[in-house]
CSV table of C-alpha atoms in Angstrom, one decimal:
chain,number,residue,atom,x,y,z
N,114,UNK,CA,0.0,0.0,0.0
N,115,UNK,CA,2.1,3.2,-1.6
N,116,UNK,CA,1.0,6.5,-0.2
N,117,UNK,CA,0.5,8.8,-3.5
N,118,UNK,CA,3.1,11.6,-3.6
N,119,UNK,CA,1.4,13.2,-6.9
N,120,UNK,CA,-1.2,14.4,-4.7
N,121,UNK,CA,0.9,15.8,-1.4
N,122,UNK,CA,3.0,17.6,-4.2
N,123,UNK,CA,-0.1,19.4,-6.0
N,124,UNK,CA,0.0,22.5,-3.4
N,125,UNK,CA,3.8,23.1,-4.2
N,126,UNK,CA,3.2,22.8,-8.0
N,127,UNK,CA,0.0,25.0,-7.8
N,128,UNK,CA,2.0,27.4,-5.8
N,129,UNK,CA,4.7,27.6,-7.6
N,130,UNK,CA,3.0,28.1,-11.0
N,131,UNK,CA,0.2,30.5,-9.8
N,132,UNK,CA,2.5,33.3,-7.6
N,133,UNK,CA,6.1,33.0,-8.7
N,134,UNK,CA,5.2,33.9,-12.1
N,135,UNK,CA,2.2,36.2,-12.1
N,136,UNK,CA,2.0,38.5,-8.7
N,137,UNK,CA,4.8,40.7,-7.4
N,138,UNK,CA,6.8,39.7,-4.3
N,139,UNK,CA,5.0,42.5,-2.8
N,140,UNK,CA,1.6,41.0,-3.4
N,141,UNK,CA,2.3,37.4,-2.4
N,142,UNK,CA,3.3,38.5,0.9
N,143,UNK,CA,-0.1,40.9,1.2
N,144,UNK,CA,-2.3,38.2,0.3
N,145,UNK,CA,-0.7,35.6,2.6
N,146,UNK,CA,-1.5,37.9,5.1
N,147,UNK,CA,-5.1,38.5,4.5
N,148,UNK,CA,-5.7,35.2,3.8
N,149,UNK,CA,-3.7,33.2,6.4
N,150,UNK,CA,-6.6,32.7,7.8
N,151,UNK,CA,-5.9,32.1,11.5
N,152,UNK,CA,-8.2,30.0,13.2
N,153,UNK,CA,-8.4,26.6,11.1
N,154,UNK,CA,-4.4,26.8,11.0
N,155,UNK,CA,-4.7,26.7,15.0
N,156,UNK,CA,-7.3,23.5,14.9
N,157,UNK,CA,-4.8,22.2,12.3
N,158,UNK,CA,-2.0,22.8,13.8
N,159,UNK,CA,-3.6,21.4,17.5
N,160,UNK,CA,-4.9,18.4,16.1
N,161,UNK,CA,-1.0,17.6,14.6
N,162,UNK,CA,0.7,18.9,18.0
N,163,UNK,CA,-1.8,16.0,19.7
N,164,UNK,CA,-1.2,13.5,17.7
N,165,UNK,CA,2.6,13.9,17.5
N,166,UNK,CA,2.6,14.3,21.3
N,167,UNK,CA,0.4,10.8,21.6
N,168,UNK,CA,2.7,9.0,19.3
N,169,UNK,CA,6.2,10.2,18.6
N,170,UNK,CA,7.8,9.0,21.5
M,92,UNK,CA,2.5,41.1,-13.3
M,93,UNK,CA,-0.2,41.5,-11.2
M,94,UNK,CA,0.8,44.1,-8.3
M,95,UNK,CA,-2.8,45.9,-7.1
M,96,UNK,CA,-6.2,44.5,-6.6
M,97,UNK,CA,-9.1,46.0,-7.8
M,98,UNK,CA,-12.0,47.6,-6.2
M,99,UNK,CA,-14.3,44.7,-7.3
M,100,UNK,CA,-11.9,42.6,-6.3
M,101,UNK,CA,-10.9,44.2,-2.5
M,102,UNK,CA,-14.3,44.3,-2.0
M,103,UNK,CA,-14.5,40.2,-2.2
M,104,UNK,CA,-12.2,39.8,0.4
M,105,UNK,CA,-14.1,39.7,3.2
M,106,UNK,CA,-16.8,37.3,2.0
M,107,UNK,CA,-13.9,35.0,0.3
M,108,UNK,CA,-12.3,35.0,3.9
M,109,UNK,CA,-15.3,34.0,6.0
M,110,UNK,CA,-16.3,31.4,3.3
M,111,UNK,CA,-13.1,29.6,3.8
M,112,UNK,CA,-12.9,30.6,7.5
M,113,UNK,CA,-16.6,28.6,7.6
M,114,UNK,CA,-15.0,25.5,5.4
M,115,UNK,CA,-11.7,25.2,8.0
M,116,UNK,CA,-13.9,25.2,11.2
M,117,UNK,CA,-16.8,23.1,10.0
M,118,UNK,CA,-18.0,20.5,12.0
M,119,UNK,CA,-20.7,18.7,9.3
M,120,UNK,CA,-20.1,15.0,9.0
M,121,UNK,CA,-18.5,13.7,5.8
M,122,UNK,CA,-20.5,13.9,3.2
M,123,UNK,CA,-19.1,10.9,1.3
M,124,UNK,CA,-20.6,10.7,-2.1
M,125,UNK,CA,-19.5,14.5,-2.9
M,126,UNK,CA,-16.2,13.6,-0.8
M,127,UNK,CA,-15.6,10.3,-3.2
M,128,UNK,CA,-16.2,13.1,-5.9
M,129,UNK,CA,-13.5,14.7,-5.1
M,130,UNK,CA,-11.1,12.5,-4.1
M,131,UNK,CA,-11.3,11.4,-7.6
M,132,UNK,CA,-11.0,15.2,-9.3
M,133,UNK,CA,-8.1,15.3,-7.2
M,134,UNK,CA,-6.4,12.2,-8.4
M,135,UNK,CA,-7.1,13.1,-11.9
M,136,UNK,CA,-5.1,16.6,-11.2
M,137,UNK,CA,-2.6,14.6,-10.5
M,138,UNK,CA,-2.6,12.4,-13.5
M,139,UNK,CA,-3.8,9.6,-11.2
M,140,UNK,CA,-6.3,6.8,-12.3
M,141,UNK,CA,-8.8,7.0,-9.3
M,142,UNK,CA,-8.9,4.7,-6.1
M,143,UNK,CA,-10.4,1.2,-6.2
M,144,UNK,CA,-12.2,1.4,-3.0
M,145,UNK,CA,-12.9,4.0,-0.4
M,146,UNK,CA,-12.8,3.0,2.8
M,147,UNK,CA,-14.8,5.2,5.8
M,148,UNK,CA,-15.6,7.5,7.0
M,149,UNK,CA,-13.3,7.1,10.2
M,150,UNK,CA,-14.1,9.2,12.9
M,151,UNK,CA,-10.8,10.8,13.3
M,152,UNK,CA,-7.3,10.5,12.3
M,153,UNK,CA,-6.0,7.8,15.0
M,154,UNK,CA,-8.9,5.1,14.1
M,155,UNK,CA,-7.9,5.6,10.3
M,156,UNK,CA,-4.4,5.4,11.2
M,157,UNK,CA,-5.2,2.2,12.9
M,158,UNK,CA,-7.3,0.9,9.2
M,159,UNK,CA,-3.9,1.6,7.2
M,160,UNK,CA,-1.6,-0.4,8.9
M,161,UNK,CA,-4.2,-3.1,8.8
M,162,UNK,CA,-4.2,-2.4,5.3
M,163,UNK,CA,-0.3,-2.5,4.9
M,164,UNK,CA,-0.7,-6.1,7.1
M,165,UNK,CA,-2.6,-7.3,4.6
M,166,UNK,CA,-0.2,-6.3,1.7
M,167,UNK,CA,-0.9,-6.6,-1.9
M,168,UNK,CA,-2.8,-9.8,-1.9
M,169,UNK,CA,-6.6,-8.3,-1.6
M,170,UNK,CA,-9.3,-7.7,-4.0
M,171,UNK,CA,-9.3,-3.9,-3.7
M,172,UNK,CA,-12.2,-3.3,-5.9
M,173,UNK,CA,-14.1,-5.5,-3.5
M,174,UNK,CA,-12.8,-3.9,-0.6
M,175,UNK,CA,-15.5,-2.3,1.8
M,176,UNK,CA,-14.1,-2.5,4.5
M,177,UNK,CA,-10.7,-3.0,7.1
M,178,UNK,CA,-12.0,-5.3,9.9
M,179,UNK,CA,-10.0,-5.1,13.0
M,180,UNK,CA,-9.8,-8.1,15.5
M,181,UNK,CA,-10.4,-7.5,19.0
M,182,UNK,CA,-6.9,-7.8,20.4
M,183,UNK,CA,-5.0,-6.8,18.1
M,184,UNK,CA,-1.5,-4.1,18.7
M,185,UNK,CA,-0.3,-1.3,17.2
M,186,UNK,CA,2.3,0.4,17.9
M,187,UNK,CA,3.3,4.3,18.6
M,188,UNK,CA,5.7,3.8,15.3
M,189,UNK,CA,3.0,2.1,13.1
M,190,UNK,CA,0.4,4.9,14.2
M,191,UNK,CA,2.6,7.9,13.7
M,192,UNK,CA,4.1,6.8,10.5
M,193,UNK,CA,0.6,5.6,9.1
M,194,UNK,CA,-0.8,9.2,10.6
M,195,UNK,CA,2.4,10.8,8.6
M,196,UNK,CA,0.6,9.7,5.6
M,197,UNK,CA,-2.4,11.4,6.1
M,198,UNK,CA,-3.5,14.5,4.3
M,199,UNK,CA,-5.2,17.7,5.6
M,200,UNK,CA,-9.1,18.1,3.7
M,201,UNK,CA,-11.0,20.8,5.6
M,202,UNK,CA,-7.9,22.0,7.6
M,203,UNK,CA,-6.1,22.6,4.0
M,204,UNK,CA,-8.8,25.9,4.1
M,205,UNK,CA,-6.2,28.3,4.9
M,206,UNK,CA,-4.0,28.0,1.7
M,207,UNK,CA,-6.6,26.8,-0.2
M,208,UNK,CA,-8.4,30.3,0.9
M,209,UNK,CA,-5.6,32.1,-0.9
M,210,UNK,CA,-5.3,29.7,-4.0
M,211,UNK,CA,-8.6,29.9,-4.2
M,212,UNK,CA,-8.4,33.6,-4.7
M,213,UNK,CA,-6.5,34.0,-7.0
M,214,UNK,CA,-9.3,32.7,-9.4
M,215,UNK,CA,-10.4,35.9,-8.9
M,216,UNK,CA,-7.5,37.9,-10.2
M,217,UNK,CA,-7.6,35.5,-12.7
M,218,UNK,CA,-4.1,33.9,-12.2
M,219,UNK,CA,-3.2,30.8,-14.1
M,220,UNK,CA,-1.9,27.1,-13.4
M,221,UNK,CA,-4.4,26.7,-10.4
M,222,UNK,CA,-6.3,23.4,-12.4
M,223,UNK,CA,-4.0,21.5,-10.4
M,224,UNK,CA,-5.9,22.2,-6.9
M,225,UNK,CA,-9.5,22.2,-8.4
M,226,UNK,CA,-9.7,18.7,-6.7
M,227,UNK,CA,-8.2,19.5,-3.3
M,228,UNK,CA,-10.6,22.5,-3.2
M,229,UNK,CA,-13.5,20.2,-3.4
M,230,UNK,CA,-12.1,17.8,-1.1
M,231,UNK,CA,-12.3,20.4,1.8
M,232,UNK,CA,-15.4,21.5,1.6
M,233,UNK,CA,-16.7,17.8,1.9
M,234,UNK,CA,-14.7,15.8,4.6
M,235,UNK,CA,-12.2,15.7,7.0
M,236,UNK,CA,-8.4,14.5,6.6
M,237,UNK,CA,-8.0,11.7,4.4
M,238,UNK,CA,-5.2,9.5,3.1
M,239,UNK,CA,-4.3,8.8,-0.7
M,240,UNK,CA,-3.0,5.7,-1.3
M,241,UNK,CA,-2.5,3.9,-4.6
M,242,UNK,CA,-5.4,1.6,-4.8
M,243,UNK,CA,-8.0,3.1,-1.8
M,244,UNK,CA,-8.7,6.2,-0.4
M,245,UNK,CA,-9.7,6.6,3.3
M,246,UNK,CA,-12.0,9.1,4.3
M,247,UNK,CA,-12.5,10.6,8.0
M,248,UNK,CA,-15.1,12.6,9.4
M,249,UNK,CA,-14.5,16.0,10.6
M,250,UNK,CA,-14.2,16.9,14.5
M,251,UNK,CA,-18.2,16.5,16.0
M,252,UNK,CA,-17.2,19.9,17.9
M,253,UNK,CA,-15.0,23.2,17.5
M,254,UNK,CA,-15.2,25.8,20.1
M,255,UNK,CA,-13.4,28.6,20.4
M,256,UNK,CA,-13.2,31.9,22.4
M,257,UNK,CA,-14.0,35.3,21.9
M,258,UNK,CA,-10.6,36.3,20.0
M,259,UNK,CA,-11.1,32.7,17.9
M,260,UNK,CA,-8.8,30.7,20.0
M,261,UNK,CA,-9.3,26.7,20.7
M,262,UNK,CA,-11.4,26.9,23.8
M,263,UNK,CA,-13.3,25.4,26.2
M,264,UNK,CA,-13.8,24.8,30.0
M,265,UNK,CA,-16.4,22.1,30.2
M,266,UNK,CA,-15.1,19.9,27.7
M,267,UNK,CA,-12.7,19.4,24.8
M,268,UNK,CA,-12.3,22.2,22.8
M,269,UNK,CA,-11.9,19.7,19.6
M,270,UNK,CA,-14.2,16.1,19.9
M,271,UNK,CA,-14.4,14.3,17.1
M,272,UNK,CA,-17.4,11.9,16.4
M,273,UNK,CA,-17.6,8.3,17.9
M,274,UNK,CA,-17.6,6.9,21.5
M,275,UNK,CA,-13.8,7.0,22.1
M,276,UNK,CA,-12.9,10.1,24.1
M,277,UNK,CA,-9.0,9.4,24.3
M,278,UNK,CA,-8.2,12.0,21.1
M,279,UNK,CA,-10.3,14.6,21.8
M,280,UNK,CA,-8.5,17.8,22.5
M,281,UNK,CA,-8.6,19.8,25.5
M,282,UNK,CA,-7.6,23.8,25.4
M,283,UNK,CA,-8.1,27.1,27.1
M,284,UNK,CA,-7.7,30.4,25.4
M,285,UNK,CA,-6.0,28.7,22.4
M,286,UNK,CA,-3.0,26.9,25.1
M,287,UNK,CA,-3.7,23.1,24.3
M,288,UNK,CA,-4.1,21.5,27.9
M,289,UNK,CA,-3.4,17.6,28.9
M,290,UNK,CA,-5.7,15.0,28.1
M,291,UNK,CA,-8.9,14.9,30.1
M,292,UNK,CA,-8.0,18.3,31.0
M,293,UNK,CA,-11.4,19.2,32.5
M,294,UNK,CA,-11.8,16.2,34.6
M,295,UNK,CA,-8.4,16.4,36.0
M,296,UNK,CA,-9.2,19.6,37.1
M,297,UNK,CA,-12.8,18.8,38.6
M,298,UNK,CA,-11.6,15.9,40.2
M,299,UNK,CA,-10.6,17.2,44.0
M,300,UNK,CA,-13.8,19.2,44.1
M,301,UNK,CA,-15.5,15.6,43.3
M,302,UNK,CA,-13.3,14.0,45.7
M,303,UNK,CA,-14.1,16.2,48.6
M,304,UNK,CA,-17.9,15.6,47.9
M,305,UNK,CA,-17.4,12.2,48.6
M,306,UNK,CA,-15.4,12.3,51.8
């Protein structure tokens, strides 16, 4: 049972194609900041932190 | 080079936010025929021929983890497009490394919304070379993490319950401030003011005042 790469890699390939070539440096960084949106990054980022502290040992 | 946004354009921000802000806090159950759906639109971005079987939903990421290394046990030699199911015999062990490395494998679905949110965005100023997320987009609005393997797909329900505070910090002080759906309590996630707290965090801290009510 392989896990499938293609898809984990579809963020960086979106990412890179969408900002490095069409918005400024300047604009990337303003619409991170508008739209790193705050409160599901903390459930994401609580839900990892559990699990990693539940099972990394 | 795109370098200013529009009025038109500034004045979708807001609603674009909350839309996505609404997707990364939901609390629906899957809905797995539009979740399937997606999966397979986002295989097919990826130049992937879709999964044989779907397997779920799971009711949160540690009783999936548990389904994939069941799946790895069995190996190769299984009828995947038969496959409905992962039964797990009472009894049986995992271990922390199976879980965390099978958990390690899982992707993010709803709690993708915040760079999805901006992806998503830049439909409207009409950027190119986003096809490739059109797939992950869907999946988030319909389920909660997932895992893409070669031959099945596992699906997981979202948490049951969010709550946060005033400021929108993980919060609660009668209960977990994350519980996901199912009988088993031991995942759910206890936190005040956004500072996750230790397991059972709210019966720990009722339990002298229980104590002294039964001396």
């Amino acid at each position: 049972m392989e896990s499938v790469n293609e898809i984990i890699q579809l963020h960086a390939a979106a990412s890179m194609k969408a900002s490095t070539s069409q918005l400024t440096f300047r604009m990337r960084e303003e619409m991170q900041e508008i739209f790193g949106l705050r409160r599901p990054k903390e459930v994401k980022q609580a839900i990892s932190n559990s699990l990693k502290e539940a099972f990394s040992k | 080079m795109i370098s200013e946004l529009s009025k038109e354009q500034k004045a979708k921000i807001i609603d674009h936010g909350l839309k996505w802000t609404r997707i990364g806090l939901s609390t629906e159950p899957v809905d797995m025929a539009n979740a399937m759906m997606a999966i397979k639109e986002a295989y097919s971005c990826a130049g992937l021929k879709p999964p044989k079987a779907f397997l779920g939903p799971f009711n949160n990421p540690v009783e999936c983890a548990k389904a994939q290394v069941m799946l790895k046990r069995m190996g190769d030699d299984v009828d995947f497009a038969k496959l409905k199911e992962v039964t797990i015999p009472v009894g049986t062990e995992f271990t922390s490394e199976e879980l965390y490395a099978a958990i390690a494998e899982q992707t993010y679905g709803f709690c993708e919304a915040s760079w999805l949110c901006l992806y998503d965005f830049y439909k409207e100023l009409e950027v190119d070379g986003l096809e490739k997320i059109k797939g992950l987009v869907e999946v988030a609005k319909h389920c909660g993490w997932w895992v893409p393997y070669n031959k099945v797909a596992l699906v997981q329900h979202r948490p049951a319950e969010i709550h946060l505070d005033a400021n929108g910090h993980l919060h609660n002080e009668n209960g977990p401030a994350i519980k996901w759906r199912g009988e088993d309590r031991t995942y759910d996630i206890f936190a005040i003011h956004g500072e996750v707290q230790p397991p059972n965090y709210n019966q720990t801290q009722s339990a002298p005042e229980n104590a002294e009510l039964q001396a």
